[in-house]
Amino acid sequence: MSASSPRQLVVVGGNAAGMSAASKARRVDPAAKIIVVERGRYVSYGACGIPYLVAGYIENPEDLLTYPLTEFTTNRRIEVLLEHEALCLDTGAARVEVSGTVDQRITWLDYDALVLATGARASRFSGGPDLAGVFTVRTLDDGIAMLRFLEQGRPSIATVVGAGPLGLEMAEALATRGLRVTVLDALPRILPGFSDAAAGVVLSEMRDRGVECLTGEQVLNCEGDEHVSAVVTPSRTIPADMVVMAAGARPCSELACAAGLRLGPSGAISVDQEMRTSVDQVYAAGDCATVTHLVSRREVYIPRATTANKQGRVAGENAAGGRARLPGVLGSTVFKFFDLEVGRVGLNAAEAREAGFDAASASIRGRSRASYYPGARPVDVTLTADASTGRLLGAEMTGAEIAKRLDVVAAAIHAGQSCDDLAHLDMSYAPPFAPVWDPVVQAALEMHKGLRRPVQSPGA
Amino acid sequence: MSASSPRQLVVVGGNAAGMSAASKARRVDPAAKIIVVERGRYVSYGACGIPYLVAGYIENPEDLLTYPLTEFTTNRRIEVLLEHEALCLDTGAARVEVSGTVDQRITWLDYDALVLATGARASRFSGGPDLAGVFTVRTLDDGIAMLRFLEQGRPSIATVVGAGPLGLEMAEALATRGLRVTVLDALPRILPGFSDAAAGVVLSEMRDRGVECLTGEQVLNCEGDEHVSAVVTPSRTIPADMVVMAAGARPCSELACAAGLRLGPSGAISVDQEMRTSVDQVYAAGDCATVTHLVSRREVYIPRATTANKQGRVAGENAAGGRARLPGVLGSTVFKFFDLEVGRVGLNAAEAREAGFDAASASIRGRSRASYYPGARPVDVTLTADASTGRLLGAEMTGAEIAKRLDVVAAAIHAGQSCDDLAHLDMSYAPPFAPVWDPVVQAALEMHKGLRRPVQSPGA
């Protein structure tokens, strides 16, 4: 439209957030020059699929790619610099220093707008040698490396460090491949953020599946000579042919920090609902950035693939001169461990109290389908609500066919509904899909009862 | 509490609505005398499970019973008169005339409050002889009779009359048992209330499953000598060893009508949100009663097991002196036909326009799981929204794993949310349960685009 030269957008990081930003920017500004700088060999893949790739549920690593590279480079006219790293951000001059990881060639890229989508990295051991057989679960290359190791190294004993969702997904994957798996966690209990009841259900499933679990065991280091042979904790040495680090992730915010951008919780890059950082024309999105929690109204760090995609879209639109915002998230989480599904959304009672709510919880056990219908299985639901208003604040579920049930509660929380509203929800019904009283409605009725007798309402 | 004699509650009809009412009344008033009058031999069973019983997915007819009879008679102290019919309602004297269907003994029951939960009956042929091999699908005895006929009569050709959800469920059931099945419908297209696209997907599945479908064929009568041998339409005679009537149901409102109670749409007993009929202390609930549609705000007749349970609870609470209400329903419907799931909630575009909305629709095809995850299958979503405000009015879905996705949209509609709100919903994500952009969110984004360019937005 204007006679000036086209806008130049630089995106650092080429996975969910980065490629969403670049793609959205292209749609908003067909004339812009858009450059994506990506450290790895791939862009835009389903990193959450790595456990299933390792398990053997997915045939080819390439199946995890959202699109072939040419979709971006040719169809969307996005310049993609693979195996390139951003070294330095000069916000004063609006440029970013980039280096090829292979050829080490350094260039400076000027930008009219910059999107930081640098992601997160897995926590690793603080010290010790770099041993073969020790893996993180972040990149497609991590997945490919694990596959190769499983085929060539033929490990028989694995230790997974971290008993959160990713650790459990990896434990399932390795147990499915026939390895003897031990899950270690430094905390006294598995699944932080989930209830004791949920942890108990998962522990029972671990026992049934022959997966060992050791809690309160901080991993100090790995032992081995070239190849890992054991994991060392203060109290013991656990033999291991293979170690998978799944003990959380930290935002890659060094570039932003060095450039003086404001950081938020967990050291993630602080952004507003429009993905603006503290510096003009610099946006951040995805696992490197913070996000607003819609229930607590606080800035939080909850990295999720879904959030990365949404934040990327918003950052891309705004960087290209549009106007978009993401109100926030509910911290929605779901994972499966063999046939057991576990998830949560919103705040649990402890978190809600900490956020200033007069929180109460109620729990029920229902069934996933009509009790007489084949495959009906237990569903445990805990709802948390504000005891004085009944406003829904959060939910936790374990059992079968829970993922979309969580989302039903998410929709109600998102809309500021009460447990009474949820109890009245006209949920679709047929015996293969739910009992006539869906566990969600059952839980809402139970919560509603709890509000009238707050003393009797069970805590979370 | 009071010195007067305990309240006497009479409930006519002992299935979902009636037993919910009686049970809720018992909890509200522990002293009341509660009498349920039930025409059949069973109370409180999952009538929606009959197709699955016939299919052989469920072993015993008794598995469909919600509770053993003693749960009601002993634990809940509800007097249950099985094989009893209410003949006459005298609202002036507050009493109802009851007759044993076996012994024909007539008694009058006085009531302080009455709940009519008389249900609905299947549409049948207007004339013709009563032939063996012709069945309806309403009561547990219907299901048992079909099972017996399938085992003893060994039919090989079946005709199902009615190409709605129940007809399709029955077609699946009979085809699963090895019968050659033809589905007939008087209307020019299957699945009234669903889109042409949904009908097309179901027709294609019918072809794949070898179920024949004839539309625009009104059934005039059945032919046969004692046993049915054919179904007759104006244009042809279709051989059939077995005929299943699934062409809709009519409310059993004769008792109410004769007593002068106001009737509503489809001749159902008109009730308010507290399940009060037009006559004091007479309540109605379930398939015999109307209900408020939360989107159109109109009184409608949409009989559903879920609604029957909810209305029953409300009627029971109010009849026992409590205070409850059911705001209304969204007409939520879901059914499966073999591996295909089909459902809807709220209003489609035509219904929304008829209800006064400036309605627009948008459709997307997504997948039930991450595309690389085993078992990922197509999900088609059509959303309908008010074109000027974006307020969600309805949704239709076909494909795999749609039931709870429908409920997510139901929750958003229930809360008066817009497609923009839904597009921002933080749905839980893991590859086994959804793509990173759930089809629900994808559809909301598509709908949102449509609103900004209303001319381009596709009609429903």
CSV table of N, CA, C and O in Angstrom, one decimal, chain A residues 12 14 49 54 59 66-68 110 119 126 153 156 177 210 217 220 256 263 273 280 309 328 338 368 455:
chain,number,residue,atom,x,y,z
A,12,VAL,N,12.4,-15.5,15.9
A,12,VAL,CA,13.5,-16.4,16.4
A,12,VAL,C,12.8,-17.6,17.0
A,12,VAL,O,12.2,-17.6,18.0
A,14,GLY,N,11.5,-21.7,15.3
A,14,GLY,CA,10.7,-22.2,14.2
A,14,GLY,C,9.8,-23.3,14.6
A,14,GLY,O,9.4,-24.1,13.7
A,49,GLY,N,4.3,-35.3,20.4
A,49,GLY,CA,4.2,-36.6,19.9
A,49,GLY,C,5.4,-37.5,20.1
A,49,GLY,O,5.4,-38.7,19.9
A,54,VAL,N,8.6,-42.6,20.3
A,54,VAL,CA,9.5,-43.5,21.0
A,54,VAL,C,8.8,-44.8,21.3
A,54,VAL,O,9.4,-45.9,21.2
A,59,GLU,N,5.1,-44.3,13.0
A,59,GLU,CA,6.1,-45.0,12.2
A,59,GLU,C,7.3,-44.2,12.0
A,59,GLU,O,8.4,-44.6,12.3
A,66,THR,N,4.3,-30.9,10.9
A,66,THR,CA,3.0,-30.4,10.6
A,66,THR,C,2.8,-30.2,9.1
A,66,THR,O,1.8,-30.5,8.5
A,67,TYR,N,3.9,-29.6,8.4
A,67,TYR,CA,3.9,-29.4,7.0
A,67,TYR,C,5.3,-29.7,6.5
A,67,TYR,O,6.3,-29.6,7.2
A,68,PRO,N,5.4,-30.0,5.2
A,68,PRO,CA,6.8,-30.1,4.6
A,68,PRO,C,7.3,-28.6,4.6
A,68,PRO,O,6.6,-27.7,4.5
A,110,ASP,N,18.1,-6.9,10.4
A,110,ASP,CA,17.3,-5.7,10.8
A,110,ASP,C,15.9,-6.2,10.9
A,110,ASP,O,15.4,-7.1,10.2
A,119,GLY,N,11.3,-20.8,22.8
A,119,GLY,CA,11.0,-22.1,23.4
A,119,GLY,C,11.6,-22.3,24.8
A,119,GLY,O,11.9,-21.3,25.5
A,126,SER,N,23.1,-30.8,37.0
A,126,SER,CA,23.9,-29.6,37.1
A,126,SER,C,25.3,-29.8,36.7
A,126,SER,O,26.0,-28.9,36.2
A,153,GLY,N,21.6,-49.4,20.7
A,153,GLY,CA,22.1,-49.7,22.0
A,153,GLY,C,21.5,-50.8,22.7
A,153,GLY,O,22.0,-51.3,23.7
A,156,SER,N,18.1,-52.2,28.3
A,156,SER,CA,17.0,-53.0,28.9
A,156,SER,C,16.5,-52.3,30.2
A,156,SER,O,15.4,-52.7,30.6
A,177,ARG,N,8.1,-50.5,24.9
A,177,ARG,CA,9.2,-51.1,24.1
A,177,ARG,C,9.9,-52.2,24.8
A,177,ARG,O,10.9,-52.7,24.4
A,210,GLY,N,4.0,-52.5,36.0
A,210,GLY,CA,5.3,-52.9,36.2
A,210,GLY,C,6.3,-51.8,36.1
A,210,GLY,O,7.5,-52.0,35.9
A,217,GLU,N,13.7,-38.7,45.7
A,217,GLU,CA,15.0,-39.1,45.3
A,217,GLU,C,15.5,-38.1,44.3
A,217,GLU,O,15.2,-38.1,43.1
A,220,LEU,N,21.5,-36.8,41.5
A,220,LEU,CA,22.7,-35.9,41.6
A,220,LEU,C,23.4,-36.0,40.3
A,220,LEU,O,23.9,-35.0,39.9
A,256,ALA,N,16.6,-12.5,25.4
A,256,ALA,CA,15.7,-11.4,25.9
A,256,ALA,C,16.3,-10.8,27.1
A,256,ALA,O,16.3,-9.5,27.2
A,263,LEU,N,11.6,-9.8,32.5
A,263,LEU,CA,11.2,-11.2,32.6
A,263,LEU,C,10.1,-11.4,33.7
A,263,LEU,O,10.0,-10.5,34.6
A,273,GLN,N,-1.4,-9.3,26.9
A,273,GLN,CA,-2.3,-10.1,26.2
A,273,GLN,C,-2.2,-9.9,24.7
A,273,GLN,O,-2.7,-10.7,23.9
A,280,ASP,N,9.4,-2.0,22.7
A,280,ASP,CA,8.6,-1.7,21.5
A,280,ASP,C,9.0,-2.6,20.3
A,280,ASP,O,10.1,-2.8,20.0
A,309,ASN,N,0.8,-22.0,20.1
A,309,ASN,CA,0.1,-21.8,18.8
A,309,ASN,C,-0.7,-20.5,18.8
A,309,ASN,O,-0.7,-19.7,17.9
A,328,GLY,N,-6.1,-15.2,27.8
A,328,GLY,CA,-5.3,-15.9,28.8
A,328,GLY,C,-5.7,-17.4,28.7
A,328,GLY,O,-6.3,-17.9,27.8
A,338,PHE,N,-0.8,-45.3,29.8
A,338,PHE,CA,-1.5,-46.5,29.4
A,338,PHE,C,-3.0,-46.2,29.2
A,338,PHE,O,-3.3,-45.2,28.5
A,368,SER,N,-17.7,-43.4,32.5
A,368,SER,CA,-17.5,-42.8,31.2
A,368,SER,C,-18.7,-43.0,30.3
A,368,SER,O,-18.9,-42.2,29.4
A,455,VAL,N,-19.3,-26.6,55.5
A,455,VAL,CA,-18.5,-27.3,56.5
A,455,VAL,C,-18.2,-28.7,56.1
A,455,VAL,O,-17.1,-29.3,56.3
